[in-house]
């Protein structure tokens, strides 16, 4: 579509966190920047990352650097001017230190020439092709379209009458959306999602026996790879449940709210207003895409609430100004509010945010009618007894769903009165 600026990377490699990442690569390619999504984290790539680490890194860093080093060892790796895509983290996560870590590890493997690419306003969104603003818009359209397609997949697959048909329709839809993003036209993405929804609707299902719904939450990089969440979704479906994954947009809207707060604290009103406008635009895009497949969604509230709702939910349990870890309770409350009967928390080993979230679980459950909650920790050891624990969890979820239904037919609502934050003091 456009001629690539020779100063740009020859290929941008994007961590394979999930199918959403294909939206980033496709949008970059649409406007002249070659890009490729790294393979999903696997035992081989994670072993590479663990061998490259120092023993103090969280799971996310091992996933990213392991995937990049493993890809660089393949014969078709673009060694001319490669770049590893890794957005900047400004607060509440140790990821703020990963740029220097990645450079050190890459240098140890003879890859010191690999650029750590963090497109942002200060570098004119380097690596985002010839039209960065359009690329960023396309990425958002792709994020939401893929998220919605995935949501429809998980809502319909447990009830399909032809095993494998829903997954096949999902793969066709994913390819259709990626192709639409590569066209460079956002409206093509809307049409691709609508067509993919129609394709999903053709898969015969039987909902005569509704299943209890389980919300799966945790760090976003753990929720879209069956290896990392121990294939819990299919295991739960086999045991008679239905899984709803934490929506990708919720996390990004919350990040927007933090960026707005930071800008105001720095006295940069213009930057704060710019992010507020971007956030409003993103909500508009979400509503547009939801409308194209609304008839397929079972959600009472198919669009994400404003971030201030999530922040209010978090403040019941955790002070937003301390460190990461508060997002999990906010997501848990919202999922319970929307009718799930159990909460499955995927905890990556050595992630302080998820560990804090797990520690807050008893307090959260107390406010949510003692909703069943299960923490599953991924530590690359194979998930000992995960199946047995899921079986017991599903039994609790089914009982909770029956008890709540018999007590009141109304949709569950989280308590409106905020409880005091857990007091924390600096060491």
XYZ file of C-alpha atoms in Angstrom:
427
model
C 0.000 0.000 0.000
C 2.830 2.374 0.879
C 6.592 2.582 0.499
C 8.464 1.667 3.683
C 10.772 4.272 5.168
C 14.238 2.667 5.126
C 14.902 4.030 8.626
C 12.169 1.798 10.001
C 12.750 -1.795 11.187
C 12.932 -4.408 8.463
C 10.544 -6.622 10.459
C 8.730 -5.982 13.732
C 8.250 -9.091 15.855
C 5.225 -8.962 18.142
C 4.970 -11.197 21.252
C 2.482 -14.004 20.656
C 0.245 -13.291 23.636
C -2.925 -14.257 21.788
C -4.919 -13.823 18.612
C -5.420 -10.124 19.376
C -1.753 -9.555 18.489
C -2.499 -10.380 14.858
C -4.391 -7.083 14.713
C -1.169 -5.207 15.489
C 0.843 -7.032 12.833
C -1.866 -6.744 10.182
C -2.349 -3.008 10.772
C 1.395 -2.397 10.509
C 1.583 -4.366 7.268
C -1.354 -2.382 5.874
C 0.755 0.772 5.937
C 4.161 -0.436 4.891
C 5.753 -1.931 7.989
C 6.539 -5.673 7.733
C 5.442 -7.345 10.953
C 5.076 -10.853 12.294
C 3.484 -12.316 15.399
C 5.834 -14.580 17.321
C 4.553 -18.122 17.957
C 2.441 -18.589 21.101
C 4.337 -19.431 24.259
C 5.125 -23.141 24.355
C 7.289 -25.385 26.536
C 10.171 -24.824 24.097
C 9.960 -21.012 24.001
C 9.407 -20.751 27.747
C 12.427 -22.988 28.388
C 14.478 -20.612 26.239
C 13.242 -17.660 28.279
C 13.904 -19.364 31.607
C 17.421 -20.288 30.512
C 18.031 -16.646 29.545
C 16.716 -15.090 32.745
C 18.458 -14.272 35.984
C 15.875 -15.871 38.281
C 14.177 -12.622 39.301
C 11.931 -12.024 36.299
C 8.173 -12.469 36.135
C 6.470 -14.840 33.722
C 5.684 -12.118 31.203
C 9.337 -11.225 30.646
C 10.305 -14.881 30.224
C 7.511 -15.368 27.698
C 8.510 -12.361 25.606
C 12.275 -12.836 25.559
C 11.962 -16.609 25.169
C 9.736 -16.188 22.131
C 12.096 -13.671 20.519
C 15.308 -15.632 21.116
C 13.657 -18.833 19.949
C 12.440 -17.121 16.758
C 15.909 -15.668 16.096
C 17.307 -19.183 16.058
C 15.144 -20.113 13.058
C 16.726 -19.980 9.580
C 14.133 -17.550 8.157
C 14.618 -14.915 10.878
C 14.996 -11.395 9.452
C 18.371 -10.368 10.868
C 18.724 -7.128 8.883
C 17.014 -4.567 11.164
C 14.719 -6.600 13.393
C 12.717 -5.080 16.223
C 10.875 -6.544 19.191
C 7.576 -4.780 19.829
C 7.140 -3.990 23.514
C 4.973 -1.013 24.558
C 6.135 1.288 27.320
C 4.844 0.716 30.839
C 4.708 3.882 32.870
C 3.582 2.688 36.300
C 2.422 -0.150 38.547
C 4.441 -2.947 36.947
C 8.024 -4.180 36.976
C 7.769 -4.220 33.174
C 9.066 -0.640 33.252
C 12.524 -2.214 33.616
C 12.249 -4.764 30.840
C 13.773 -2.702 28.038
C 17.221 -2.869 29.591
C 16.703 -6.511 30.588
C 15.766 -7.481 27.043
C 18.747 -5.660 25.578
C 21.094 -7.492 27.950
C 19.616 -10.904 27.169
C 19.507 -10.282 23.430
C 23.134 -9.150 23.566
C 24.063 -12.395 25.323
C 22.616 -14.268 22.333
C 24.379 -12.203 19.682
C 21.249 -10.141 19.015
C 22.364 -6.758 20.295
C 21.200 -5.185 17.006
C 17.546 -6.035 17.752
C 15.668 -2.831 18.551
C 13.197 -2.765 21.444
C 10.345 -0.928 19.776
C 7.938 1.131 21.881
C 5.868 3.329 19.562
C 4.641 6.440 21.340
C 4.111 10.151 20.824
C 7.672 11.064 21.827
C 9.178 8.987 18.975
C 6.450 9.777 16.445
C 5.104 6.229 16.843
C 8.166 4.721 15.286
C 7.535 1.378 13.644
C 3.832 2.018 13.071
C 4.136 2.397 9.306
C 3.603 5.437 7.141
C 0.333 6.528 8.789
C 0.605 5.824 12.537
C -2.756 7.344 13.477
C -4.616 5.157 10.999
C -2.594 2.116 12.098
C -3.487 2.709 15.738
C -7.172 3.012 14.824
C -7.017 -0.204 12.802
C -5.385 -1.998 15.722
C -8.234 -0.992 18.001
C -10.851 -2.129 15.475
C -8.979 -5.426 15.245
C -8.661 -5.837 19.019
C -12.393 -5.446 19.573
C -13.422 -7.518 16.533
C -11.225 -10.443 17.588
C -12.345 -10.130 21.208
C -16.002 -10.268 20.151
C -15.391 -13.231 17.855
C -13.699 -15.048 20.724
C -16.582 -14.210 23.063
C -19.103 -15.650 20.605
C -16.946 -18.769 20.259
C -16.919 -19.393 24.009
C -20.632 -18.699 24.385
C -21.649 -21.121 21.632
C -19.064 -23.931 21.639
C -20.354 -25.647 24.830
C -23.731 -26.078 23.099
C -22.616 -27.060 19.593
C -24.169 -30.151 17.994
C -21.259 -30.694 15.600
C -18.001 -30.969 17.590
C -15.314 -28.710 16.139
C -17.686 -26.637 14.013
C -17.500 -23.558 16.266
C -13.693 -23.604 16.335
C -13.607 -23.939 12.546
C -15.940 -20.958 12.184
C -13.768 -18.996 14.596
C -10.615 -19.681 12.556
C -12.351 -18.614 9.341
C -13.541 -15.466 11.078
C -10.087 -14.679 12.458
C -8.532 -14.982 9.007
C -11.304 -12.829 7.547
C -10.725 -10.084 10.138
C -6.936 -10.136 9.639
C -7.412 -9.766 5.882
C -9.790 -6.862 6.466
C -7.278 -5.095 8.711
C -4.581 -5.539 6.067
C -6.836 -3.711 3.598
C -6.328 -0.557 5.659
C -10.074 0.172 5.800
C -11.709 0.048 9.248
C -15.177 -0.443 7.760
C -13.930 -3.613 6.128
C -13.207 -4.871 9.649
C -16.798 -4.133 10.724
C -18.125 -6.013 7.707
C -15.717 -8.907 8.267
C -16.904 -9.289 11.862
C -20.566 -9.187 10.792
C -19.947 -11.861 8.160
C -18.019 -13.964 10.681
C -20.912 -13.638 13.097
C -23.305 -14.894 10.429
C -20.950 -17.828 9.860
C -20.992 -18.609 13.589
C -24.789 -18.436 13.598
C -24.930 -21.271 11.049
C -23.330 -23.691 13.517
C -26.223 -25.637 15.082
C -26.460 -25.425 18.874
C -28.823 -26.577 21.618
C -29.220 -24.329 24.658
C -32.096 -26.238 26.230
C -29.878 -27.073 29.224
C -28.031 -23.864 30.216
C -24.648 -24.345 31.856
C -23.258 -22.409 34.814
C -21.039 -19.556 33.670
C -17.513 -19.104 34.987
C -15.504 -15.917 34.645
C -11.821 -16.446 33.868
C -9.619 -13.573 34.930
C -5.967 -12.779 35.517
C -3.150 -11.026 33.692
C -4.099 -10.484 30.058
C -1.034 -12.303 28.716
C -2.167 -15.538 30.420
C -5.765 -15.668 29.216
C -5.431 -16.430 25.503
C -3.015 -19.370 25.373
C -4.279 -22.853 26.382
C -0.780 -23.883 27.433
C -0.583 -21.050 29.965
C -4.062 -21.462 31.423
C -3.639 -25.264 31.477
C -6.379 -25.713 28.866
C -8.853 -24.878 31.627
C -11.540 -23.634 29.230
C -11.934 -26.938 27.414
C -11.663 -28.839 30.679
C -14.481 -26.753 32.161
C -16.604 -27.237 29.047
C -16.035 -30.996 29.266
C -17.178 -30.865 32.899
C -20.399 -29.047 32.023
C -19.518 -25.366 32.385
C -19.277 -22.301 30.157
C -16.365 -19.847 30.352
C -16.321 -16.105 29.884
C -12.839 -14.612 29.515
C -12.060 -11.200 30.925
C -12.678 -8.782 28.074
C -9.553 -7.308 26.539
C -11.078 -3.834 26.307
C -11.644 -3.602 30.068
C -7.913 -3.712 30.726
C -7.098 -1.130 28.054
C -9.796 1.286 29.208
C -8.405 1.020 32.727
C -4.895 1.753 31.434
C -6.309 4.810 29.667
C -7.722 6.073 32.964
C -4.323 5.695 34.649
C -2.638 7.572 31.804
C -5.173 10.388 32.135
C -4.527 10.609 35.883
C -0.771 10.708 35.318
C -1.091 13.476 32.739
C -3.182 15.651 35.065
C -0.762 15.062 37.945
C 2.064 16.270 35.727
C 0.077 19.366 34.801
C -0.162 18.277 31.155
C -3.810 19.121 30.572
C -3.458 18.951 26.801
C -2.158 15.373 26.949
C -4.907 14.373 29.377
C -7.586 15.760 27.075
C -6.015 13.976 24.114
C -6.175 10.620 25.919
C -9.764 11.334 26.977
C -10.699 11.902 23.337
C -8.928 8.700 22.306
C -10.779 6.833 25.031
C -14.142 8.196 23.874
C -13.318 7.187 20.309
C -12.401 3.675 21.446
C -15.743 3.308 23.241
C -17.474 4.467 20.042
C -15.628 1.843 17.992
C -16.526 -0.855 20.504
C -20.227 0.085 20.310
C -20.094 0.036 16.508
C -18.572 -3.436 16.393
C -20.846 -4.837 19.123
C -23.882 -3.663 17.146
C -22.806 -5.776 14.155
C -23.017 -9.036 16.171
C -25.349 -8.052 19.034
C -27.898 -10.724 18.123
C -25.321 -13.436 18.898
C -24.196 -12.139 22.302
C -25.836 -13.419 25.469
C -24.417 -10.633 27.627
C -26.909 -8.311 29.263
C -24.240 -5.593 28.991
C -22.198 -6.403 25.860
C -20.078 -3.244 25.987
C -17.572 -2.372 28.685
C -18.553 0.178 31.340
C -16.458 3.334 31.718
C -13.184 2.867 33.586
C -14.442 4.837 36.592
C -16.813 1.920 37.308
C -13.857 -0.478 37.385
C -11.910 1.962 39.567
C -14.807 2.192 42.041
C -14.952 -1.604 42.224
C -11.209 -1.779 42.861
C -11.269 0.852 45.604
C -13.398 -1.411 47.758
C -10.350 -3.593 48.231
C -7.166 -1.873 47.143
C -5.644 1.573 46.893
C -5.026 2.490 43.269
C -1.900 4.443 44.095
C 0.172 1.636 45.631
C 1.254 -0.886 43.021
C -0.282 -3.253 40.486
C -2.684 -5.879 41.788
C -5.970 -4.015 42.035
C -7.317 -4.830 38.580
C -8.255 -8.419 39.479
C -10.811 -7.498 42.165
C -12.343 -4.879 39.891
C -12.755 -7.434 37.106
C -14.109 -10.029 39.552
C -16.828 -7.720 40.856
C -17.895 -6.778 37.325
C -18.068 -10.415 36.208
C -20.173 -11.338 39.249
C -22.409 -8.343 38.583
C -23.003 -9.723 35.101
C -24.086 -13.127 36.305
C -21.162 -15.559 36.454
C -21.454 -18.258 39.128
C -17.744 -18.833 39.684
C -14.406 -17.107 39.220
C -11.301 -18.844 37.881
C -8.151 -16.815 38.517
C -5.093 -17.691 36.402
C -1.992 -16.760 38.379
C 1.410 -16.564 36.629
C 4.304 -17.598 38.817
C 6.234 -14.627 40.280
C 3.714 -11.966 39.203
C 3.168 -9.711 42.204
C -0.081 -8.277 40.825
C -1.733 -11.674 40.485
C -0.422 -12.793 43.867
C -1.988 -9.715 45.463
C -5.236 -10.418 43.604
C -5.284 -13.991 44.926
C -4.677 -12.721 48.442
C -7.699 -10.434 48.200
C -9.994 -13.278 47.107
C -11.532 -14.057 50.553
C -12.542 -10.422 51.013
C -13.980 -10.226 47.495
C -15.922 -13.476 47.914
C -17.418 -12.239 51.165
C -18.933 -9.286 49.310
C -20.128 -11.493 46.430
C -22.183 -13.996 48.373
C -19.254 -16.431 48.780
C -19.074 -17.030 45.048
C -16.780 -19.994 44.262
C -13.219 -18.887 43.445
C -10.306 -21.011 42.268
C -6.707 -19.861 41.823
C -4.691 -21.886 39.319
C -0.989 -21.070 39.222
C 1.059 -21.612 36.080
C 4.633 -22.498 37.018
C 5.693 -24.547 33.941
C 5.392 -27.750 35.994
C 2.345 -29.145 34.255
C -0.463 -28.073 36.569
C -0.436 -30.813 39.187
C -3.981 -31.957 40.104
C -5.549 -29.199 37.986
C -8.257 -31.534 36.668
C -9.253 -32.722 40.141
C -9.402 -29.163 41.432
C -11.526 -28.076 38.458
C -13.965 -30.935 39.057
C -14.483 -29.860 42.672
C -14.734 -26.227 41.578
C -17.427 -27.032 38.978
C -19.464 -28.840 41.604
C -19.344 -25.727 43.810
C -20.211 -23.477 40.858
C -23.242 -25.576 39.924
C -24.506 -25.517 43.508
C -23.949 -21.761 43.765
C -25.861 -21.185 40.513
C -28.806 -23.290 41.737
C -28.887 -21.609 45.136
C -28.800 -18.130 43.665
C -31.493 -18.959 41.114
C -33.819 -20.334 43.776
C -33.193 -17.385 46.101
C -33.976 -14.725 43.507
C -34.561 -14.722 39.751
C -33.025 -11.272 39.488
C -29.598 -10.696 38.046
C -26.927 -10.605 40.746
C -25.701 -7.182 41.762
C -22.492 -6.552 43.672
C -22.900 -4.585 46.904
C -23.025 -0.862 46.354
C -21.397 0.121 49.623
C -17.628 0.164 49.282
C -15.749 -1.561 52.061
C -12.601 0.011 53.430
C -9.314 -0.707 51.684
C -6.995 -3.189 53.299
C -4.468 -1.071 55.218
C -0.994 -1.378 53.792
C 2.079 0.370 55.071
C 5.448 0.804 53.488
C 8.141 -1.513 54.785
